[in-house]
Coordinates of C-alpha atoms in Angstrom, one line a residue:
Chain A
X1 CA 113.7 132.9 84.4
X2 CA 113.4 131.1 87.6
X3 CA 113.7 127.8 87.6
X4 CA 113.4 125.2 90.9
X5 CA 114.9 122.1 90.8
X6 CA 112.9 119.9 93.0
X7 CA 115.1 116.2 93.0
X8 CA 116.2 116.9 97.2
X9 CA 113.3 118.2 98.4
X10 CA 111.7 115.8 100.6
X11 CA 108.3 114.5 99.0
X12 CA 106.6 115.7 102.1
X13 CA 106.4 119.2 100.0
X14 CA 105.7 117.6 96.3
X15 CA 102.2 117.6 95.0
X16 CA 99.3 117.9 97.6
X17 CA 95.7 119.0 97.3
X18 CA 95.7 122.6 99.2
X19 CA 93.1 120.9 102.1
X20 CA 95.5 122.9 104.4
X21 CA 94.0 126.1 103.1
X22 CA 90.0 125.0 104.6
X23 CA 91.4 125.1 107.7
X24 CA 91.1 127.9 110.0
X25 CA 93.9 128.7 112.2
X26 CA 92.0 129.7 115.7
X27 CA 94.6 132.7 117.6
X28 CA 93.3 132.4 121.3
X29 CA 92.3 130.3 123.5
X30 CA 92.3 126.2 122.7
X31 CA 89.3 124.5 121.8
X32 CA 88.5 122.0 125.2
X33 CA 87.4 119.3 123.2
X34 CA 90.4 119.2 120.9
X35 CA 92.1 116.7 122.9
X36 CA 88.6 114.5 122.7
X37 CA 87.5 114.0 118.9
X38 CA 86.6 110.3 117.5
X39 CA 85.9 108.7 114.5
X40 CA 81.8 109.1 114.2
X41 CA 80.6 105.3 114.9
X42 CA 81.5 103.1 112.4
X43 CA 78.8 100.7 112.0
X44 CA 80.1 98.5 109.4
X45 CA 83.4 97.9 110.8
X46 CA 81.3 97.4 114.4
X47 CA 79.5 95.0 112.3
X48 CA 81.9 93.2 110.3
X49 CA 84.3 91.9 112.4
X50 CA 86.2 90.4 109.7
X51 CA 86.3 91.6 106.4
X52 CA 88.3 89.2 105.1
X53 CA 86.1 86.3 105.9
X54 CA 83.1 88.0 105.8
X55 CA 80.4 88.4 102.7
X56 CA 76.7 90.7 103.2
X57 CA 74.5 89.1 101.4
X58 CA 70.7 90.0 100.8
X59 CA 67.6 87.8 102.0
X60 CA 65.4 86.7 99.7
X61 CA 61.9 85.8 100.7
X62 CA 60.3 84.9 103.9
X63 CA 61.0 81.7 105.4
X64 CA 63.2 83.0 108.3
X65 CA 61.5 85.6 109.8
X66 CA 60.9 83.7 112.4
X67 CA 64.1 84.3 113.8
X68 CA 63.9 88.2 112.6
X69 CA 64.6 87.7 109.3
X70 CA 62.6 90.0 106.7
X71 CA 62.7 89.6 102.8
X72 CA 64.8 92.5 101.2
X73 CA 67.4 92.5 104.6
X74 CA 71.1 92.6 104.3
X75 CA 73.3 90.1 106.2
X76 CA 76.9 89.7 107.2
X77 CA 77.8 85.5 106.5
X78 CA 80.9 85.1 107.9
X79 CA 83.1 81.7 106.0
X80 CA 85.6 82.0 108.9
X81 CA 83.3 80.8 111.5
X82 CA 83.2 76.9 111.4
X83 CA 79.2 76.1 111.2
X84 CA 77.5 74.7 114.1
X85 CA 74.2 73.2 114.9
X86 CA 72.2 76.1 115.9
X87 CA 73.5 78.7 113.6
X88 CA 71.5 80.5 111.2
X89 CA 73.5 79.1 107.5
X90 CA 74.1 80.9 103.6
X91 CA 74.0 76.4 102.1
X92 CA 74.4 75.9 99.0
X93 CA 71.5 73.2 98.0
X94 CA 71.8 72.1 94.2
X95 CA 74.2 74.7 93.8
X96 CA 71.5 77.5 94.9
X97 CA 71.7 79.7 97.6
X98 CA 69.4 79.0 100.8
X99 CA 68.9 81.2 104.4
X100 CA 67.6 78.4 107.0
X101 CA 69.0 77.5 110.6
X102 CA 70.8 74.0 111.2
X103 CA 69.6 71.9 113.8
X104 CA 70.1 68.1 115.0
X105 CA 67.8 65.4 114.9
X106 CA 68.6 62.3 115.8
X107 CA 72.6 62.0 113.7
X108 CA 72.0 63.8 111.0
X109 CA 72.2 67.7 110.2
X110 CA 68.6 69.3 108.5
X111 CA 68.3 73.1 107.5
X112 CA 65.0 74.1 109.0
X113 CA 62.9 77.6 107.6
X114 CA 61.3 79.4 110.8
X115 CA 58.1 80.1 109.4
X116 CA 55.3 77.9 108.5
X117 CA 54.7 76.6 104.8
X118 CA 58.4 74.6 104.2
X119 CA 59.9 71.6 104.2
X120 CA 63.3 70.6 106.5
X121 CA 65.8 69.7 104.1
X122 CA 68.2 66.4 105.3
X123 CA 72.4 67.1 104.9
X124 CA 73.2 65.6 101.9
X125 CA 75.7 65.2 99.5
X126 CA 73.4 67.4 97.4
X127 CA 74.8 70.6 100.2
X128 CA 77.5 72.8 100.9
X129 CA 76.9 74.3 104.1
X130 CA 78.4 77.9 102.4
X131 CA 79.0 79.9 106.1
X132 CA 77.6 81.2 109.2
X133 CA 75.3 84.6 109.1
X134 CA 77.3 87.2 112.2
X135 CA 75.2 89.9 111.4
X136 CA 72.0 91.6 110.2
X137 CA 71.6 94.8 109.2
X138 CA 68.2 97.2 108.0
X139 CA 66.9 100.4 107.7
X140 CA 63.2 101.3 107.8
Chain B
X1 CA 120.6 77.1 105.2
X2 CA 118.9 80.0 103.5
X3 CA 115.2 81.6 104.9
X4 CA 112.4 79.1 102.3
X5 CA 110.0 80.7 100.9
X6 CA 106.5 79.3 99.7
X7 CA 104.9 80.9 96.5
X8 CA 101.5 80.3 97.0
X9 CA 99.3 80.9 93.6
X10 CA 95.7 81.2 93.2
X11 CA 94.1 78.6 90.1
X12 CA 92.3 79.5 87.5
X13 CA 92.1 82.9 89.5
X14 CA 89.8 84.7 87.5
X15 CA 87.2 81.4 87.1
X16 CA 87.8 80.9 90.9
X17 CA 86.6 84.8 91.9
X18 CA 83.8 84.4 89.4
X19 CA 82.6 80.9 90.9
X20 CA 82.7 81.7 94.5
X21 CA 79.3 83.6 93.2
X22 CA 77.8 82.0 90.5
X23 CA 77.5 78.4 91.3
X24 CA 76.5 77.7 87.7
X25 CA 80.0 78.4 86.6
X26 CA 81.4 75.4 88.4
X27 CA 82.3 72.1 86.7
X28 CA 81.3 73.6 83.2
X29 CA 83.8 75.2 80.6
X30 CA 84.5 79.3 81.4
X31 CA 86.1 82.0 79.9
X32 CA 87.8 85.7 80.6
X33 CA 88.0 88.0 78.7
X34 CA 90.6 90.9 78.8
X35 CA 89.3 94.5 78.3
X36 CA 87.1 95.2 76.2
X37 CA 86.1 91.8 75.5
X38 CA 89.1 90.3 73.4
X39 CA 90.7 87.8 73.9
X40 CA 90.1 84.6 76.3
X41 CA 92.8 85.7 80.0
X42 CA 91.6 83.4 81.9
X43 CA 90.4 79.3 81.2
X44 CA 88.7 77.2 84.3
X45 CA 90.1 73.5 83.6
X46 CA 87.4 72.4 81.8
X47 CA 88.0 75.4 79.2
X48 CA 91.5 74.1 79.1
X49 CA 90.8 71.0 78.0
X50 CA 88.8 71.7 75.1
X51 CA 92.4 73.3 74.1
X52 CA 91.2 77.1 74.4
X53 CA 94.5 79.1 74.7
X54 CA 96.0 81.8 76.7
X55 CA 95.3 85.2 75.0
X56 CA 93.0 83.6 72.2
X57 CA 91.3 86.1 70.4
X58 CA 87.6 85.2 71.1
X59 CA 86.3 85.8 68.0
X60 CA 88.5 82.3 66.4
X61 CA 86.7 80.8 69.0
X62 CA 83.4 81.6 68.5
X63 CA 82.6 78.2 67.2
X64 CA 83.9 76.4 69.8
X65 CA 82.4 78.1 72.2
X66 CA 79.1 77.4 71.2
X67 CA 79.6 73.6 70.2
X68 CA 80.8 73.5 74.4
X69 CA 78.5 75.8 75.6
X70 CA 81.6 77.4 76.6
X71 CA 80.7 80.8 79.4
X72 CA 82.4 84.0 78.3
X73 CA 82.3 86.5 80.8
X74 CA 84.0 89.5 80.7
X75 CA 86.8 90.8 83.3
X76 CA 85.2 91.8 86.5
X77 CA 88.4 93.6 87.7
X78 CA 86.6 95.0 90.9
X79 CA 85.9 91.5 92.5
X80 CA 89.2 89.9 91.6
X81 CA 91.0 92.9 93.6
X82 CA 88.4 92.4 96.2
X83 CA 89.3 88.9 96.5
X84 CA 92.7 89.3 96.5
X85 CA 92.8 91.5 99.3
X86 CA 90.8 88.7 100.9
X87 CA 93.3 85.6 99.7
X88 CA 96.4 88.1 101.2
X89 CA 94.4 88.7 104.1
X90 CA 93.9 84.6 104.6
X91 CA 98.0 84.6 104.0
X92 CA 98.9 87.4 106.6
X93 CA 98.5 84.8 109.3
X94 CA 100.7 82.7 108.1
X95 CA 104.2 84.4 107.8
X96 CA 106.5 87.1 109.8
X97 CA 106.7 89.1 105.5
X98 CA 105.4 88.5 102.3
X99 CA 105.0 90.3 99.0
X100 CA 102.3 89.9 96.3
X101 CA 103.7 88.8 93.4
X102 CA 101.0 89.3 90.9
X103 CA 96.8 89.8 91.7
X104 CA 96.9 85.8 91.8
X105 CA 100.6 85.0 93.3
X106 CA 102.3 86.3 97.0
X107 CA 105.5 85.1 97.9
X108 CA 106.1 84.0 101.6
X109 CA 108.8 84.4 103.3
X110 CA 108.9 81.6 106.0
X111 CA 112.2 83.0 108.0
X112 CA 110.7 82.3 112.0
X113 CA 108.7 79.2 111.2
X114 CA 111.8 76.7 110.3
X115 CA 111.4 74.2 113.4
X116 CA 108.1 73.6 112.6
X117 CA 106.6 71.0 109.5
X118 CA 106.8 73.4 107.1
X119 CA 104.4 71.0 104.5
X120 CA 101.6 71.0 107.3
X121 CA 102.1 75.3 107.5
X122 CA 101.7 75.5 104.1
X123 CA 98.9 73.0 104.1
X124 CA 97.3 75.2 106.7
X125 CA 97.6 78.2 104.9
X126 CA 95.8 76.9 101.4
X127 CA 92.9 75.7 102.9
X128 CA 92.6 79.2 105.0
X129 CA 92.7 80.7 102.0
X130 CA 90.0 77.5 100.9
X131 CA 87.9 78.3 103.3
X132 CA 87.4 82.3 103.7
X133 CA 87.4 82.6 100.0
X134 CA 86.3 79.4 98.7
X135 CA 89.7 80.0 96.2
X136 CA 91.7 76.7 95.4
X137 CA 95.7 77.6 95.4
X138 CA 98.5 75.5 94.9
X139 CA 101.9 76.2 96.8
X140 CA 105.4 75.2 96.0
X141 CA 108.5 75.3 98.9
X142 CA 112.0 75.6 97.9
X143 CA 115.1 77.5 99.2
X144 CA 114.6 80.1 96.5
X145 CA 112.4 82.1 94.8
X146 CA 113.1 80.5 91.3
X147 CA 112.6 77.3 93.3
X148 CA 109.5 78.1 94.7
X149 CA 108.2 79.6 91.7
X150 CA 109.3 75.6 89.9
X151 CA 108.2 73.8 93.0
X152 CA 104.3 76.1 92.3
X153 CA 104.2 75.1 88.9
X154 CA 105.0 71.3 89.6
X155 CA 102.6 71.4 91.8
X156 CA 99.8 72.9 89.8
X157 CA 100.6 70.4 86.7
X158 CA 101.1 67.2 88.5
X159 CA 98.3 66.0 91.1
X160 CA 100.8 63.4 92.4
X161 CA 101.9 66.5 95.2
X162 CA 97.7 67.1 96.2
X163 CA 98.6 70.9 95.2
X164 CA 102.3 71.4 97.3
X165 CA 104.9 71.1 96.2
X166 CA 108.3 71.5 98.6
X167 CA 111.5 71.9 96.7
X168 CA 113.8 71.6 99.5
X169 CA 113.2 68.0 99.0
X170 CA 116.6 67.1 97.8
X171 CA 114.7 64.1 95.5
X172 CA 111.9 66.0 94.7
X173 CA 114.3 69.1 93.6
X174 CA 115.8 66.7 91.4
X175 CA 112.7 65.0 90.0
X176 CA 111.0 68.0 89.4
X177 CA 114.6 70.0 88.0
X178 CA 114.3 67.4 85.0
X179 CA 111.4 66.8 83.6
X180 CA 111.1 71.3 83.5
X181 CA 111.9 72.7 80.1
X182 CA 114.3 75.5 80.4
X183 CA 112.4 77.5 78.4
X184 CA 110.0 77.7 80.8
X185 CA 111.8 78.7 83.7
X186 CA 110.7 81.6 85.2
X187 CA 112.9 84.5 83.2
X188 CA 114.8 82.6 80.7
X189 CA 113.9 84.3 77.5
X190 CA 112.7 82.2 73.8
X191 CA 116.3 83.7 72.5
X192 CA 118.2 82.4 75.9
X193 CA 116.6 78.9 75.5
X194 CA 117.5 78.4 71.9
X195 CA 121.3 79.3 73.0
X196 CA 120.8 77.1 76.5
X197 CA 119.6 73.9 73.4
X198 CA 122.4 74.9 71.1
X199 CA 124.2 73.2 74.1
X200 CA 122.7 70.8 74.8
X201 CA 120.8 72.4 78.0
X202 CA 117.6 71.7 77.4
X203 CA 115.7 71.0 81.2
X204 CA 116.3 73.3 84.1
X205 CA 118.2 70.5 85.8
X206 CA 120.4 71.2 83.4
X207 CA 121.3 74.7 83.2
X208 CA 121.1 74.0 87.3
X209 CA 124.2 72.0 86.5
X210 CA 126.0 74.8 83.9
X211 CA 128.7 76.1 85.4
X212 CA 128.5 79.7 86.9
X213 CA 131.7 81.1 84.3
X214 CA 129.6 80.0 80.8
X215 CA 126.3 81.0 82.1
X216 CA 128.0 85.1 82.4
X217 CA 129.9 84.2 79.2
X218 CA 126.1 83.9 77.7
X219 CA 125.7 87.9 78.4
X220 CA 123.2 87.7 80.6
X221 CA 123.9 88.4 84.8
X222 CA 120.0 87.9 84.7
X223 CA 121.2 83.7 84.1
X224 CA 123.9 83.0 86.0
X225 CA 122.2 84.4 89.0
X226 CA 119.2 81.6 88.0
X227 CA 121.7 79.3 88.4
X228 CA 122.5 80.0 92.2
X229 CA 119.4 80.7 92.7
X230 CA 118.3 76.2 90.9
X231 CA 121.0 75.4 93.2
X232 CA 119.5 76.9 96.4
X233 CA 121.0 79.8 96.8
X234 CA 118.6 83.1 97.1
X235 CA 120.3 85.7 94.5
X236 CA 118.0 88.1 94.5
X237 CA 116.9 87.5 91.0
X238 CA 113.5 88.5 91.1
X239 CA 113.8 91.4 91.5
X240 CA 115.6 92.0 88.6
X241 CA 114.0 90.1 86.5
X242 CA 110.8 92.8 84.7
X243 CA 108.0 90.0 84.6
X244 CA 107.5 90.8 80.8
X245 CA 103.9 90.8 80.1
X246 CA 102.8 90.6 84.1
X247 CA 103.3 93.6 85.0
X248 CA 106.0 96.2 87.3
X249 CA 106.2 97.8 90.3
X250 CA 107.7 100.3 92.2
X251 CA 108.1 99.8 96.6
X252 CA 109.6 101.3 98.6
X253 CA 110.4 101.3 102.4
X254 CA 110.2 104.2 103.9
X255 CA 113.6 105.4 106.7
X256 CA 110.7 107.2 109.3
X257 CA 107.3 105.7 109.8
X258 CA 104.6 108.0 107.4
X259 CA 101.1 108.9 110.1
X260 CA 100.1 111.2 107.7
X261 CA 98.0 111.1 104.0
X262 CA 99.6 113.7 102.5
X263 CA 103.1 112.5 103.4
X264 CA 102.2 109.1 101.5
X265 CA 100.1 110.8 98.8
X266 CA 103.6 112.9 98.0
X267 CA 105.5 109.5 98.3
X268 CA 103.1 107.4 96.3
X269 CA 103.1 110.6 93.3
X270 CA 106.7 110.2 93.0
X271 CA 106.4 106.2 92.3
X272 CA 103.9 106.7 89.9
X273 CA 106.3 108.8 88.6
X274 CA 108.6 106.1 87.9
X275 CA 106.6 103.4 87.0
X276 CA 105.5 106.2 83.9
X277 CA 108.2 107.2 83.4
X278 CA 109.6 102.7 83.2
X279 CA 106.3 102.5 80.8
X280 CA 107.6 104.5 78.7
X281 CA 111.4 103.4 78.6
X282 CA 110.1 100.3 77.9
X283 CA 107.1 101.5 75.4
X284 CA 104.6 99.8 77.3
X285 CA 100.5 100.2 78.4
X286 CA 99.1 98.8 81.2
X287 CA 95.0 98.8 81.9
X288 CA 95.5 98.8 86.3
X289 CA 97.2 100.0 89.0
X290 CA 97.6 99.2 92.5
X291 CA 98.9 100.7 95.1
X292 CA 99.4 99.4 98.4
X293 CA 101.1 100.1 101.5
X294 CA 101.3 98.8 104.9
X295 CA 102.6 99.2 108.7
X296 CA 105.9 97.5 110.0
X297 CA 104.8 94.3 110.3
X298 CA 107.9 92.7 112.8
X299 CA 106.4 94.6 115.3
X300 CA 103.1 92.9 116.1
X301 CA 102.6 94.6 119.2
X302 CA 102.3 97.9 117.3
X303 CA 99.0 98.8 115.5
X304 CA 98.6 96.6 112.1
X305 CA 97.1 97.8 109.4
X306 CA 97.4 97.4 105.7
X307 CA 95.9 98.8 102.5
X308 CA 95.5 98.1 98.7
X309 CA 94.0 98.5 96.0
X310 CA 93.5 98.2 92.6
X311 CA 92.4 101.3 89.9
X312 CA 92.1 100.2 86.5
X313 CA 93.1 102.7 83.8
X314 CA 91.0 103.1 80.5
X315 CA 92.1 103.4 78.2
X316 CA 95.4 101.5 78.7
X317 CA 98.3 104.4 79.0
X318 CA 101.6 105.5 80.5
X319 CA 100.8 108.3 81.0
X320 CA 102.1 109.4 84.4
X321 CA 99.3 112.1 85.4
X322 CA 97.1 109.3 84.7
X323 CA 98.8 107.1 87.0
X324 CA 98.8 109.3 89.8
X325 CA 95.4 110.1 89.6
X326 CA 94.4 106.4 89.8
X327 CA 97.4 106.0 92.9
X328 CA 96.1 108.8 94.6
X329 CA 92.2 107.5 94.4
X330 CA 93.6 104.6 95.7
X331 CA 95.7 106.5 98.6
X332 CA 92.4 108.1 99.7
X333 CA 90.0 105.1 99.2
X334 CA 92.4 102.5 101.6
X335 CA 93.7 105.4 104.3
X336 CA 93.1 105.1 108.0
X337 CA 94.2 107.9 110.1
X338 CA 96.5 105.9 113.4
X339 CA 98.4 103.4 111.6
X340 CA 102.1 103.9 110.7
X341 CA 103.5 103.1 107.6
X342 CA 106.6 101.5 106.5
X343 CA 106.4 100.3 103.4
X344 CA 104.5 101.6 100.0
X345 CA 104.7 101.0 97.0
X346 CA 103.1 100.5 93.5
X347 CA 102.0 97.6 91.2
X348 CA 101.0 98.1 87.0
X349 CA 99.2 94.8 85.5
X350 CA 98.2 93.7 82.3
X351 CA 100.7 95.7 80.2
X352 CA 101.1 95.4 76.8
X353 CA 102.8 97.4 73.6
X354 CA 101.9 101.0 73.5
X355 CA 101.2 100.6 69.9
X356 CA 99.1 97.1 70.2
X357 CA 96.6 99.0 72.4
X358 CA 93.3 99.4 72.3
X359 CA 91.1 102.4 71.2
X360 CA 88.4 103.3 72.9
X361 CA 86.6 105.9 72.2
X362 CA 86.0 109.7 73.3
X363 CA 90.0 109.3 73.4
X364 CA 90.6 112.6 72.1
X365 CA 93.9 114.4 71.4
X366 CA 96.5 112.0 73.0
X367 CA 99.0 113.1 70.5
X368 CA 99.9 116.3 73.2
X369 CA 99.7 113.9 76.0
X370 CA 103.1 112.2 74.4
X371 CA 104.7 114.7 73.1
X372 CA 104.3 116.6 77.3
X373 CA 105.2 113.0 78.1
X374 CA 108.3 112.7 75.7
X375 CA 109.2 116.6 77.7
X376 CA 109.0 115.0 80.9
X377 CA 111.6 112.8 80.8
X378 CA 113.9 114.4 78.8
X379 CA 113.9 117.4 81.5
X380 CA 113.4 114.8 84.2
X381 CA 117.0 113.4 81.9
X382 CA 119.0 117.0 82.2
X383 CA 118.5 118.0 85.2
X384 CA 117.7 114.7 87.2
X385 CA 115.0 113.2 88.2
X386 CA 112.1 114.6 89.2
X387 CA 113.3 117.7 88.5
X388 CA 110.0 118.7 87.1
X389 CA 106.8 117.2 88.7
X390 CA 103.3 118.0 88.7
X391 CA 101.7 120.4 90.2
X392 CA 98.5 119.5 90.9
X393 CA 96.6 117.0 89.3
X394 CA 92.7 117.1 88.9
X395 CA 91.0 115.7 86.2
X396 CA 88.7 112.1 86.6
X397 CA 87.7 110.4 83.3
X398 CA 85.8 107.2 83.9
X399 CA 85.0 105.9 80.1
X400 CA 83.5 102.9 80.1
X401 CA 84.6 100.3 78.7
X402 CA 82.6 97.4 76.6
X403 CA 82.2 94.9 79.2
X404 CA 79.1 92.9 78.1
X405 CA 79.6 90.1 79.8
X406 CA 80.7 91.0 83.2
X407 CA 79.5 90.1 87.0
X408 CA 78.2 92.0 89.4
X409 CA 80.7 93.6 91.9
X410 CA 79.5 91.1 94.4
X411 CA 81.8 92.2 97.3
X412 CA 81.7 95.4 97.0
X413 CA 78.6 97.2 96.8
X414 CA 76.1 96.7 98.0
X415 CA 73.4 97.0 95.5
X416 CA 75.1 94.3 93.3
X417 CA 75.1 91.8 96.6
X418 CA 74.5 88.4 95.5
X419 CA 71.1 87.4 96.4
X420 CA 70.0 84.9 99.2
X421 CA 66.7 82.3 98.9
X422 CA 64.9 82.3 101.9

């Protein structure tokens, strides 16, 4: 009987998948591309710059179509970015999530739709600005 | 003067996570249930005010739930795990080093920040967590971990502190310690508390003033170290206390940085083996495993990365093979090429005695597995640790646990993301 004591061995060689078998071992001239290999494009990391403070949401409705945001689109909402007039924001109005543009009129802030037929909402104690839209994703 | 330590702890963590995406849960009593919807494991302030106790079985409080319209949710560990990652990332820029103690508690090492107004500093940290995640927190500050923990409890209990208690201040420390029941001090068990009471020691303040010799004579090295920590002398007591219910951890720093996933897998496999041994030795099973790894935070000029992934264990287990499989899945999910990893570890949460483990349907023959684990421990006991190790792993078992009132995976699954009305 042969017994193999593994406890002295470095953990590098303890249980690993046999992935190496899948690699080819070129015996000839090394690939000229080997040094220029890059990762494939990752749209997620491009779209979401600050993952810890960013949340993905889905748009339900047409009130922001004038801003190029359509029903069913995915948006990236940042809680790290400070909301300012002019930003498109996600706000809680009486607790309901809504997507609008934040605008200043006189000395008050308003939530404004960018389509016909929606009323402006004044930002008062019933409104909480939840986050700022920093990205948009759509598939066709 | 020892390095100041802060403990930041999320308020009613699970409930706060749920409220982040469902505003109908704000301002009403909410409870979150354990695995299999058995008992209340998290309560909103409103639910606590209704007298609902931690761990109370839900079938005993049906009446109360209906009478007061208490909102009842299954636990959504996918959400809680992702939000924890966000909380930790929010804390990151406020310290050179930190230590995740449990899903909702993180110790923050404030070395290098001593010349600042640390109360303002931790308030800014708290504000950043609230802003990035919506999760409210409390912070305790102190010269030792024990005092930071006590400060945190005080900040949570007493609104006068406005969520931050600084126990580096002699007056505040005395005030808090004199009002803190000795049995509530971290690491003081019921039996020890009774022995202390017989000596007339009822508060943390009295424990601090207990002669060291007497503390040692009571039989535990933990108690002696606790006395030291209460006096402001760090003694590493946190590392020696095996948290009973909260969880256990196996972590290590690497001698040479690890740059490839295979080596990290090997290391994490070993930790999972060791954690399984520890669990079996204490007769416990775990419901969740978290694997984490990160680069050297003391070299900010190098590329920085940290990952932490939580895996649910269904059914709850202390089987090394299951733990290893979960840990490896976590590494697979979290791994990014191009970083020099210097520390890794795994943590087990939600521990219960093996015989109290909730049974699941389709569990199959676990007796065989149990015998295998006993054999494994015997072999390793005789021939040295890791004499026998699993050569491969490859089972994936995804049984649905009961979770009838579970919220969506708001932050991690694209088909579950919250809708916003436009």
